[in-house]
Short mmCIF file of C-alpha atoms in Angstrom, two decimals:
data_model
loop_
_atom_site.label_atom_id
_atom_site.label_comp_id
_atom_site.label_asym_id
_atom_site.label_seq_id
_atom_site.Cartn_x
_atom_site.Cartn_y
_atom_site.Cartn_z
CA UNK A 177 25.77 16.91 -31.26
CA UNK A 178 26.52 15.06 -34.24
CA UNK A 179 25.98 17.38 -37.10
CA UNK A 180 29.31 18.03 -38.42
CA UNK A 181 30.50 21.93 -39.25
CA UNK A 182 32.24 22.10 -42.04
CA UNK A 183 33.76 25.39 -41.09
CA UNK A 184 35.34 24.03 -37.86
CA UNK A 185 36.85 20.18 -39.79
CA UNK A 186 38.45 22.84 -42.52
CA UNK A 187 39.93 25.07 -40.05
CA UNK A 188 40.87 21.58 -37.72
CA UNK A 189 42.48 20.51 -41.01
CA UNK A 190 44.38 23.34 -41.74
CA UNK A 191 45.46 23.93 -38.59
CA UNK A 192 46.89 20.20 -38.57
CA UNK A 193 48.73 20.49 -41.42
CA UNK A 194 50.10 23.50 -40.41
CA UNK A 195 51.35 22.39 -37.61
CA UNK A 196 52.60 18.61 -38.97
CA UNK A 197 54.95 20.92 -41.43
CA UNK A 198 56.06 23.65 -39.00
CA UNK A 199 56.56 21.45 -36.23
CA UNK A 200 58.53 19.02 -38.65
CA UNK A 201 61.01 21.93 -39.66
CA UNK A 202 61.19 23.15 -35.86
CA UNK A 203 60.38 21.45 -33.77
CA UNK A 204 60.67 17.61 -34.58
CA UNK A 205 63.56 17.75 -36.38
CA UNK A 206 65.96 19.14 -33.66
CA UNK A 207 64.54 17.57 -31.09
CA UNK A 208 64.80 14.48 -32.99
CA UNK A 209 68.93 15.05 -34.44
CA UNK A 210 69.30 15.91 -30.46
CA UNK A 211 68.37 12.78 -29.61
CA UNK A 212 69.74 10.93 -32.23
CA UNK A 213 73.24 12.87 -31.70
CA UNK A 214 72.83 11.38 -28.03
CA UNK A 215 72.08 7.83 -28.52
CA UNK A 216 74.81 7.87 -31.01
CA UNK A 217 76.78 9.32 -28.55
CA UNK A 218 75.84 7.24 -25.37
CA UNK A 219 76.81 4.17 -28.09
CA UNK A 220 80.10 5.25 -28.69
CA UNK A 221 81.00 6.01 -25.17
CA UNK A 222 79.60 2.66 -24.78
CA UNK A 223 81.07 0.87 -27.34
CA UNK A 224 84.74 3.02 -25.69
CA UNK A 225 84.06 1.77 -22.38
CA UNK A 226 84.15 -1.49 -22.72
CA UNK A 227 87.55 -1.67 -25.16
CA UNK A 228 89.11 0.44 -22.32
CA UNK A 229 87.90 -2.73 -19.80
CA UNK A 230 88.63 -5.06 -21.78
CA UNK A 231 92.61 -3.42 -22.48
CA UNK A 232 92.65 -3.28 -18.66
CA UNK A 233 92.05 -6.51 -17.62
CA UNK A 234 94.20 -7.63 -20.50
CA UNK A 235 96.92 -5.53 -18.94
CA UNK A 236 95.82 -6.70 -15.53
CA UNK A 237 96.20 -10.73 -16.85
CA UNK A 238 100.04 -9.40 -18.24
CA UNK A 239 100.20 -8.16 -15.30
CA UNK A 240 99.86 -10.72 -13.25
CA UNK A 241 102.02 -13.44 -15.77
CA UNK A 242 104.55 -11.33 -15.49
CA UNK A 243 104.30 -11.20 -11.22
CA UNK A 244 104.29 -14.49 -12.13
CA UNK A 245 107.16 -15.72 -13.75
CA UNK A 246 109.10 -13.07 -10.93
CA UNK A 247 108.64 -14.99 -8.62
CA UNK A 248 108.98 -18.05 -10.04
CA UNK A 249 112.71 -16.44 -11.06
CA UNK A 250 113.16 -15.03 -6.88
CA UNK A 251 112.38 -17.97 -5.66
CA UNK A 252 115.14 -20.12 -8.15
CA UNK A 253 118.00 -17.31 -7.54
CA UNK A 254 116.63 -18.29 -3.84
CA UNK A 255 117.43 -21.78 -4.43
CA UNK A 256 120.72 -21.73 -6.61
CA UNK A 257 121.81 -19.35 -3.89
CA UNK A 258 120.60 -21.25 -1.13
CA UNK A 259 122.17 -24.24 -2.55
CA UNK A 260 125.37 -22.39 -3.79
CA UNK A 261 125.83 -20.62 -0.22
CA UNK A 262 125.68 -24.31 1.51
CA UNK A 263 128.27 -25.59 -0.32
CA UNK A 264 130.74 -23.13 0.00
CA UNK A 265 129.92 -22.73 3.40
CA UNK A 266 131.27 -26.59 3.62
CA UNK A 267 134.28 -25.61 1.46
CA UNK A 268 135.46 -23.16 4.08
CA UNK A 269 134.52 -25.21 6.53
CA UNK A 270 136.63 -27.98 5.89
CA UNK A 271 139.35 -25.87 3.92
CA UNK A 272 139.52 -24.34 7.91
CA UNK A 273 139.03 -27.84 9.39
CA UNK A 274 142.35 -29.20 7.06
CA UNK A 275 144.05 -26.07 7.85
CA UNK A 276 143.91 -25.89 11.65
CA UNK A 277 145.44 -29.86 12.11
CA UNK A 278 147.80 -29.02 9.08
CA UNK A 279 148.90 -26.44 11.64
CA UNK A 280 148.52 -28.36 14.43
CA UNK A 281 150.50 -31.40 12.76
CA UNK A 282 154.01 -29.37 12.17
CA UNK A 283 153.19 -27.92 15.93
CA UNK A 284 153.07 -30.37 17.73
CA UNK A 285 156.44 -31.67 15.36
CA UNK A 286 158.52 -28.35 15.65
CA UNK A 287 157.94 -28.58 19.75
CA UNK A 288 159.06 -32.53 19.72
CA UNK A 289 161.70 -31.14 17.96
CA UNK A 290 162.68 -28.26 20.10
CA UNK A 291 162.27 -31.05 23.18
CA UNK A 292 164.63 -33.46 21.35
CA UNK A 293 167.20 -30.79 20.70
CA UNK A 294 166.87 -29.32 24.43
CA UNK A 295 167.51 -33.32 24.80
CA UNK A 296 170.03 -33.79 23.49
CA UNK A 297 171.92 -30.02 23.90
CA UNK A 298 171.06 -31.08 27.92
CA UNK A 299 172.71 -34.20 27.20
CA UNK A 300 176.04 -33.08 25.61
CA UNK A 301 176.58 -30.22 28.27
CA UNK A 302 176.24 -32.98 30.87
CA UNK A 303 178.64 -35.02 29.55
CA UNK A 304 180.67 -32.05 29.06
CA UNK A 305 180.58 -31.54 33.14
CA UNK A 306 180.94 -35.28 33.71
CA UNK A 307 184.15 -34.93 31.99
CA UNK A 308 185.69 -31.72 33.53
CA UNK A 309 184.36 -32.53 36.75
CA UNK A 310 186.53 -36.05 36.55
CA UNK A 311 189.48 -34.43 35.28
CA UNK A 312 189.05 -31.89 38.26
CA UNK A 313 188.74 -34.80 40.72
CA UNK A 314 191.60 -36.46 38.65
CA UNK A 315 194.37 -33.13 39.19
CA UNK A 316 193.50 -32.96 43.11
CA UNK A 317 192.97 -35.96 44.50
CA UNK A 318 195.27 -37.05 47.82
CA UNK A 319 194.80 -33.59 49.57
CA UNK A 320 191.70 -33.26 51.21
CA UNK A 321 191.86 -29.14 51.78
CA UNK A 322 192.16 -29.48 48.21
CA UNK A 323 189.14 -31.47 47.66
CA UNK A 324 186.80 -29.60 49.69
CA UNK A 325 188.15 -26.53 47.67
CA UNK A 326 187.92 -28.58 44.37
CA UNK A 327 183.93 -29.09 45.06
CA UNK A 328 183.63 -25.53 46.37
CA UNK A 329 185.00 -24.35 43.03
CA UNK A 330 182.96 -26.57 40.77
CA UNK A 331 179.79 -26.33 42.60
CA UNK A 332 180.34 -22.11 41.90
CA UNK A 333 181.32 -22.41 38.43
CA UNK A 334 177.78 -24.76 38.09
CA UNK A 335 175.96 -22.60 39.88
CA UNK A 336 177.33 -20.30 37.68
CA UNK A 337 176.22 -21.60 34.99
CA UNK B 1343 16.62 21.16 4.53
CA UNK B 1344 16.24 21.55 0.76
CA UNK B 1345 17.92 24.94 0.87
CA UNK B 1346 17.13 27.12 -2.46
CA UNK B 1347 20.09 27.88 -4.42
CA UNK B 1348 21.16 32.38 -4.08
CA UNK B 1349 20.73 33.15 -7.53
CA UNK B 1350 23.46 35.06 -9.16
CA UNK B 1351 23.94 37.93 -10.51
CA UNK B 1352 23.40 37.45 -14.40
CA UNK B 1353 27.54 39.75 -15.32
CA UNK B 1354 28.62 36.57 -13.93
CA UNK B 1355 28.03 33.65 -16.15
CA UNK B 1356 29.27 30.89 -17.27
CA UNK B 1357 27.18 28.09 -18.71
CA UNK B 1358 26.82 26.07 -15.80
CA UNK B 1359 25.69 29.26 -13.84
CA UNK B 1360 23.30 30.37 -16.55
CA UNK B 1361 21.84 26.82 -16.50
CA UNK B 1362 21.23 27.93 -13.17
CA UNK B 1363 19.59 31.08 -13.56
CA UNK B 1364 17.72 29.92 -16.01
CA UNK B 1365 14.97 27.77 -14.77
CA UNK B 1366 13.06 25.44 -16.56
CA UNK B 1367 9.91 27.41 -17.95
CA UNK B 1368 7.65 28.05 -16.21
CA UNK B 1369 7.54 24.77 -13.84
CA UNK B 1370 8.32 27.25 -10.45
CA UNK B 1371 11.42 25.46 -8.99
CA UNK B 1372 12.20 22.72 -11.73
CA UNK B 1373 16.26 23.88 -12.96
CA UNK B 1374 15.99 22.66 -17.37
CA UNK B 1375 19.93 21.82 -16.53
CA UNK B 1376 19.49 20.37 -19.87
CA UNK B 1377 21.65 23.81 -20.44
CA UNK B 1378 24.38 21.88 -19.15
CA UNK B 1379 25.02 20.08 -22.12
CA UNK B 1380 25.81 23.51 -23.31
CA UNK B 1381 28.53 23.70 -21.76
CA UNK B 1382 30.38 20.91 -24.86
CA UNK B 1383 28.87 22.53 -28.02
CA UNK B 1384 29.98 24.83 -29.90
CA UNK B 1385 29.14 28.63 -29.46
CA UNK B 1386 30.04 31.73 -30.65
CA UNK B 1387 30.97 32.69 -27.69
CA UNK B 1388 34.18 32.54 -24.99
CA UNK B 1389 33.65 32.28 -21.48
CA UNK B 1390 35.61 34.04 -18.80
CA UNK B 1391 35.55 34.83 -15.74
CA UNK B 1392 33.92 38.14 -16.43
CA UNK B 1393 31.57 37.65 -18.28
CA UNK B 1394 31.56 36.23 -22.36
CA UNK B 1395 32.64 37.98 -25.51
CA UNK B 1396 31.38 37.30 -28.60
CA UNK B 1397 33.48 36.11 -31.35
CA UNK B 1398 32.79 38.39 -34.39
CA UNK B 1399 31.65 36.24 -36.64
CA UNK B 1400 32.68 36.19 -40.87
CA UNK B 1401 30.32 36.28 -43.37
CA UNK B 1402 30.11 32.83 -45.16
CA UNK B 1403 31.83 32.22 -47.85
CA UNK B 1404 29.30 30.34 -50.91
CA UNK B 1405 31.56 28.13 -53.32
CA UNK B 1406 28.90 27.35 -56.06
CA UNK B 1407 26.61 25.17 -54.07
CA UNK B 1408 28.36 24.97 -50.90
CA UNK B 1409 27.80 27.75 -47.64
CA UNK B 1410 30.83 27.92 -45.60
CA UNK B 1411 31.13 29.03 -42.90
CA UNK B 1412 34.70 29.93 -41.36
CA UNK B 1413 33.83 31.75 -38.77
CA UNK B 1414 36.06 31.63 -35.45
CA UNK B 1415 33.95 29.85 -32.86
CA UNK B 1416 34.54 28.03 -29.22
CA UNK B 1417 36.48 25.43 -30.80
CA UNK B 1418 38.39 26.54 -33.07
CA UNK B 1419 39.68 29.32 -30.65
CA UNK B 1420 40.54 26.11 -28.91
CA UNK B 1421 41.94 24.79 -31.63
CA UNK B 1422 43.94 27.96 -32.18
CA UNK B 1423 44.98 27.63 -28.49
CA UNK B 1424 45.87 24.11 -28.66
CA UNK B 1425 48.47 24.94 -31.62
CA UNK B 1426 49.88 27.51 -29.84
CA UNK B 1427 51.02 26.11 -26.61
CA UNK B 1428 52.29 22.78 -28.63
CA UNK B 1429 54.53 25.18 -31.40
CA UNK B 1430 55.54 27.29 -28.20
CA UNK B 1431 56.36 24.15 -25.74
CA UNK B 1432 57.75 22.09 -28.71
CA UNK B 1433 59.59 24.98 -30.08
CA UNK B 1434 60.68 25.53 -26.45
CA UNK B 1435 62.21 21.49 -25.36
CA UNK B 1436 63.80 21.77 -29.01
CA UNK B 1437 65.87 24.88 -28.38
CA UNK B 1438 66.73 23.37 -24.55
CA UNK B 1439 67.68 19.73 -26.24
CA UNK B 1440 69.77 21.62 -28.46
CA UNK B 1441 71.74 23.65 -26.35
CA UNK B 1442 71.82 21.44 -23.63
CA UNK B 1443 73.15 17.93 -24.55
CA UNK B 1444 71.19 15.94 -21.66
CA UNK B 1445 67.83 17.92 -20.97
CA UNK B 1446 66.19 18.39 -17.52
CA UNK B 1447 62.59 19.74 -16.66
CA UNK B 1448 60.50 20.17 -19.42
CA UNK B 1449 62.35 19.26 -22.27
CA UNK B 1450 63.10 15.82 -20.73
CA UNK B 1451 58.87 15.44 -20.03
CA UNK B 1452 58.86 16.20 -23.94
CA UNK B 1453 62.23 14.07 -24.26
CA UNK B 1454 60.24 10.96 -22.86
CA UNK B 1455 57.40 11.30 -24.69
CA UNK B 1456 59.08 11.98 -28.49
CA UNK B 1457 61.13 8.30 -27.67
CA UNK B 1458 58.24 6.08 -26.26
CA UNK B 1459 56.16 7.40 -29.74
CA UNK B 1460 59.31 7.25 -31.69
CA UNK B 1461 60.41 3.51 -30.71
CA UNK B 1462 57.19 1.89 -29.30
CA UNK B 1463 54.87 3.74 -31.66
CA UNK B 1464 56.26 4.36 -35.28
CA UNK B 1465 59.67 1.41 -35.15
CA UNK B 1466 57.25 -1.22 -33.72
CA UNK B 1467 54.61 -0.88 -36.13
CA UNK B 1468 56.26 0.36 -39.29
CA UNK B 1469 59.72 -0.68 -39.18
CA UNK B 1470 62.86 1.56 -39.84
CA UNK B 1471 61.17 3.07 -42.48
CA UNK B 1472 59.02 4.02 -40.23
CA UNK B 1473 61.25 6.55 -38.85
CA UNK B 1474 60.26 9.88 -41.57
CA UNK B 1475 56.37 9.61 -40.64
CA UNK B 1476 57.72 10.24 -36.79
CA UNK B 1477 56.79 13.93 -37.14
CA UNK B 1478 53.36 12.89 -37.77
CA UNK B 1479 52.86 11.31 -35.48
CA UNK B 1480 54.09 12.94 -33.18
CA UNK B 1481 52.06 16.17 -34.05
CA UNK B 1482 49.00 13.86 -34.17
CA UNK B 1483 49.79 13.53 -30.43
CA UNK B 1484 50.14 16.42 -28.54
CA UNK B 1485 47.50 18.00 -30.49
CA UNK B 1486 45.33 15.96 -29.89
CA UNK B 1487 46.54 15.86 -26.10
CA UNK B 1488 46.58 18.93 -25.84
CA UNK B 1489 42.80 19.36 -27.44
CA UNK B 1490 41.90 16.56 -25.00
CA UNK B 1491 43.41 18.85 -21.71
CA UNK B 1492 42.35 22.13 -22.45
CA UNK B 1493 38.44 20.96 -22.20
CA UNK B 1494 39.47 20.39 -18.20
CA UNK B 1495 40.74 24.05 -17.62
CA UNK B 1496 37.97 26.01 -16.14
CA UNK B 1497 36.08 28.41 -19.61
CA UNK B 1498 38.21 25.68 -21.16
CA UNK B 1499 36.82 23.61 -24.63
CA UNK B 1500 37.72 20.40 -25.75
CA UNK B 1501 37.41 20.67 -29.60
CA UNK B 1502 38.19 16.51 -29.70
CA UNK B 1503 34.76 16.37 -28.31
CA UNK B 1504 33.05 18.10 -31.36
CA UNK B 1505 32.88 15.54 -34.12
CA UNK B 1506 33.71 18.19 -36.92
CA UNK B 1507 37.59 18.18 -35.10
CA UNK B 1508 37.73 14.33 -34.93
CA UNK B 1509 36.09 13.52 -38.03
CA UNK B 1510 39.08 15.78 -40.03
CA UNK B 1511 41.81 14.77 -38.02
CA UNK B 1512 40.72 11.25 -38.93
CA UNK B 1513 40.57 12.39 -42.50
CA UNK B 1514 43.53 13.31 -42.16
CA UNK B 1515 44.92 10.14 -41.19
CA UNK B 1516 42.63 8.48 -43.54
CA UNK B 1517 45.19 10.03 -46.62
CA UNK B 1518 48.54 9.84 -44.19
CA UNK B 1519 47.32 5.68 -44.27
CA UNK B 1520 46.48 5.43 -47.93
CA UNK B 1521 49.39 7.50 -48.77
CA UNK B 1522 51.99 5.54 -47.27
CA UNK B 1523 50.29 1.48 -48.61
CA UNK B 1524 50.66 3.45 -52.81
CA UNK B 1525 54.11 4.96 -51.20
CA UNK B 1526 55.04 1.55 -50.48
CA UNK B 1527 53.43 -1.11 -52.85
CA UNK B 1528 53.62 1.42 -56.06
CA UNK B 1529 49.37 1.95 -57.38
CA UNK B 1530 49.36 -0.36 -58.95
CA UNK B 1531 49.78 -3.51 -56.20
CA UNK B 1532 48.15 -0.86 -54.45
CA UNK B 1533 45.03 -0.87 -56.42
CA UNK B 1534 45.35 -5.03 -56.99
CA UNK B 1535 44.49 -5.12 -53.59
CA UNK B 1536 41.04 -3.62 -53.23
CA UNK B 1537 39.89 -6.63 -55.34
CA UNK B 1538 40.84 -8.48 -52.04
CA UNK B 1539 42.87 -11.50 -54.70
CA UNK B 1540 39.40 -12.80 -55.66
CA UNK B 1541 37.80 -14.30 -59.25
CA UNK B 1542 37.55 -10.95 -61.53
CA UNK B 1543 33.48 -11.65 -61.34
CA UNK B 1544 33.59 -11.39 -57.74
CA UNK B 1545 34.90 -7.69 -58.56
CA UNK B 1546 31.68 -6.28 -58.29
CA UNK B 1547 31.18 -6.93 -55.07
CA UNK B 1548 34.32 -7.53 -53.27
CA UNK B 1549 35.73 -3.87 -54.85
CA UNK B 1550 32.95 -2.07 -52.83
CA UNK B 1551 33.78 -4.09 -49.93
CA UNK B 1552 36.91 -3.27 -50.12
CA UNK B 1553 36.49 0.20 -50.30
CA UNK B 1554 34.67 0.86 -47.40
CA UNK B 1555 36.88 -1.49 -44.92
CA UNK B 1556 39.64 1.61 -45.95
CA UNK B 1557 36.49 4.29 -44.63
CA UNK B 1558 35.55 1.87 -41.65
CA UNK B 1559 39.53 2.71 -39.69
CA UNK B 1560 39.60 6.24 -39.43
CA UNK B 1561 35.97 6.76 -38.89
CA UNK B 1562 36.54 3.69 -36.08
CA UNK B 1563 39.65 6.70 -34.78
CA UNK B 1564 36.76 9.53 -35.43
CA UNK B 1565 34.11 8.04 -33.30
CA UNK B 1566 36.31 6.96 -30.41
CA UNK B 1567 38.17 10.27 -30.53
CA UNK B 1568 34.91 11.83 -30.19
CA UNK B 1569 32.60 9.67 -27.78
CA UNK B 1570 35.63 9.25 -25.39
CA UNK B 1571 36.27 13.41 -25.16
CA UNK B 1572 32.24 13.59 -25.33
CA UNK B 1573 31.28 10.57 -22.59
CA UNK B 1574 33.67 12.19 -19.76
CA UNK B 1575 32.28 15.22 -20.42
CA UNK B 1576 28.12 13.99 -20.09
CA UNK B 1577 29.34 12.00 -17.34
CA UNK B 1578 30.89 15.22 -15.06
CA UNK B 1579 27.44 17.04 -16.46
CA UNK B 1580 25.06 14.46 -15.28
CA UNK B 1581 27.32 14.81 -11.77
CA UNK B 1582 26.75 17.98 -11.23
CA UNK B 1583 23.22 18.10 -12.27
CA UNK B 1584 22.40 16.09 -9.49
CA UNK B 1585 22.79 19.15 -7.70
CA UNK B 1586 20.33 20.81 -9.02
CA UNK B 1587 17.91 17.88 -8.75
CA UNK B 1588 17.67 17.84 -4.67
CA UNK B 1589 18.72 21.64 -4.69
CA UNK B 1590 20.58 21.65 -1.20
CA UNK B 1591 23.68 22.93 -0.13
CA UNK B 1592 23.88 19.92 1.43
CA UNK B 1593 24.57 17.99 -0.77
CA UNK B 1594 26.08 19.28 -3.17
CA UNK B 1595 29.44 18.11 -1.94
CA UNK B 1596 28.56 14.41 -2.73
CA UNK B 1597 28.52 15.06 -6.61
CA UNK B 1598 31.29 16.92 -6.38
CA UNK B 1599 33.31 14.44 -4.97
CA UNK B 1600 32.90 12.74 -7.67
CA UNK B 1601 33.20 14.99 -10.42
CA UNK B 1602 36.38 15.42 -8.49
CA UNK B 1603 37.18 11.50 -9.10
CA UNK B 1604 35.72 11.33 -12.80
CA UNK B 1605 38.41 14.32 -13.55
CA UNK B 1606 40.94 12.76 -12.63
CA UNK B 1607 39.73 10.13 -15.09
CA UNK B 1608 39.23 11.96 -17.42
CA UNK B 1609 43.20 13.44 -17.40
CA UNK B 1610 44.07 9.81 -17.81
CA UNK B 1611 41.74 9.75 -20.75
CA UNK B 1612 42.61 12.47 -22.13
CA UNK B 1613 46.64 11.21 -22.61
CA UNK B 1614 45.07 7.61 -23.48
CA UNK B 1615 43.00 8.33 -25.96
CA UNK B 1616 45.69 10.65 -27.79
CA UNK B 1617 48.08 7.37 -27.46
CA UNK B 1618 45.16 5.60 -29.09
CA UNK B 1619 44.90 7.54 -31.85
CA UNK B 1620 48.58 7.87 -32.71
CA UNK B 1621 49.17 4.31 -32.32
CA UNK B 1622 46.10 2.99 -34.67
CA UNK B 1623 47.34 5.72 -37.47
CA UNK B 1624 50.64 3.74 -37.10
CA UNK B 1625 48.96 0.41 -36.86
CA UNK B 1626 46.77 1.11 -40.22
CA UNK B 1627 49.94 2.82 -41.41
CA UNK B 1628 52.32 -0.28 -40.77
CA UNK B 1629 49.74 -2.17 -42.46
CA UNK B 1630 49.96 -0.76 -45.09
CA UNK B 1631 54.25 -1.50 -45.35
CA UNK B 1632 55.16 -5.12 -46.36
CA UNK B 1633 57.57 -5.16 -43.49
CA UNK B 1634 55.23 -3.64 -41.74
CA UNK B 1635 53.30 -6.83 -40.25
CA UNK B 1636 50.99 -9.23 -41.94
CA UNK B 1637 48.95 -8.16 -45.33
CA UNK B 1638 45.86 -7.29 -44.61
CA UNK B 1639 42.79 -8.38 -47.02
#
C-alpha cells in the first residue's frame, strides 16, 4: 500500500499540469472574468442606486421647502386680504351710514320746508278769503234776504275752492 | 441461525464478491476477507457490473537505470475519468456563465465554489497578488474533489487513496510554493532565508533543517490526503467484513446501516480534504509572499 508507483505519479503530474493549463485557459479564465464583470456591474448598479436615492431625497427636501414657502405665502396673502377686507367693509359701512344720515337730514329739511310753505300758503289764502268775505258782508248788509244769499254764495264758493 | 451465504457464479464478480467466493485456503467456512482490501489497491483490471476488463499494458520504458511502467492502471483510468469530468463540468459552467449573467443550476453551484476559493482561500491567504494563482488552486480543489468522490460510486476507485497520486499532487504543490516564494522574494533573499538568519558557523546545521522544513509541509499534504481517503474505505470494508465473519443474512443489515453512515461521512470528508489540501497550499504559498501573512523561519 505504501510503495510508490512512479508511473502513476508521472501520470498524475502530467494530467494535473495539463488540467491547470487547459482549464486555466478555457474554464477558469472566462468564469473569473464573468464573475468580475458581474461584480463590477453590481457595484455600479448599487452606486447608481445610491446616487439616485440621494437625488430623490434632495428633490424631496426641495419640494418640502417649496411647499412650506408656498404655504407661508398663502397664509400671508389670506391674512392681508382679511385685513384689507375688514378695512374696506368698515369704510363702506361708515360711508353708507354717513350717506344715509345725510339723505335723512335732507329729506327732513325738505319736508319741513314743504310744511312751512304749505302753512304760509294756507295762511295767505285764509286771509284772502277773510278779506273777501268781509267785503261781501259789507256790500250786502241790511238785507236779510241778501244776507242769506250772500252766505250761501260764499259757502258755495268755498266749497268750490 | 447462521445461514451460509449462497454462492455466486464467478461471471458476476467484483472485488467484494470475489472475496466472498474465494474462501480462505482450506479453512472450511472461514472467508479470507482480507481480499476485500484489494478494492483499494491499484490493479490492471477495471470492474464492471458484468465482469472485469484487463487494461492493455505498455511495455515498461527503460531510461538508463530506471524502469518506468507507464501502463494505464485502475487509478490512472479514474484519474482520466476525473480529468474528463472536470473539463466537461468546468467548461459547461464557463459557457453558461458567458451566456447568462445570472447563472442558474449547475453553473451557479460551480460559482459558489469558485467564489469561495477565490475570496476565502486565495485572496485571504495571499492578498491581492494571489488572484493569479486562483486557476491553479481551483484546479487543485476540483480535481482532488472529483477523485475523492469517484471512489464512492459502485465499481469506482479513489485515485487519491493511492500514495503515488497524492505524492505527485503534493510535489506539484511543493514546486508551486517554492516558485511563488522565489518570485515574490527574489532568488537571493529566498536562499538567504534558508540560512535561518543565524551566524555563519551554524549554517551547516541550519541549512539542512530549513531545507527539511520545506519538504515537511507538502509531505504532510500528501500523507493527510492519502490517509483520509484510505481510512474511510478501510472502515467501510471492515464493517462489511463483519458480514463474512457472522455469515448471516439476518446480521447483514446492521453493518450495512453503519456503512451507510460512514459513506455519508465519506462524502463530507471528500469535500473537506479537497478543501484542506487547497487551503494549506494557499497558506504555504502566502507564507512565501512578503505581504501574505507573517514570515516563516
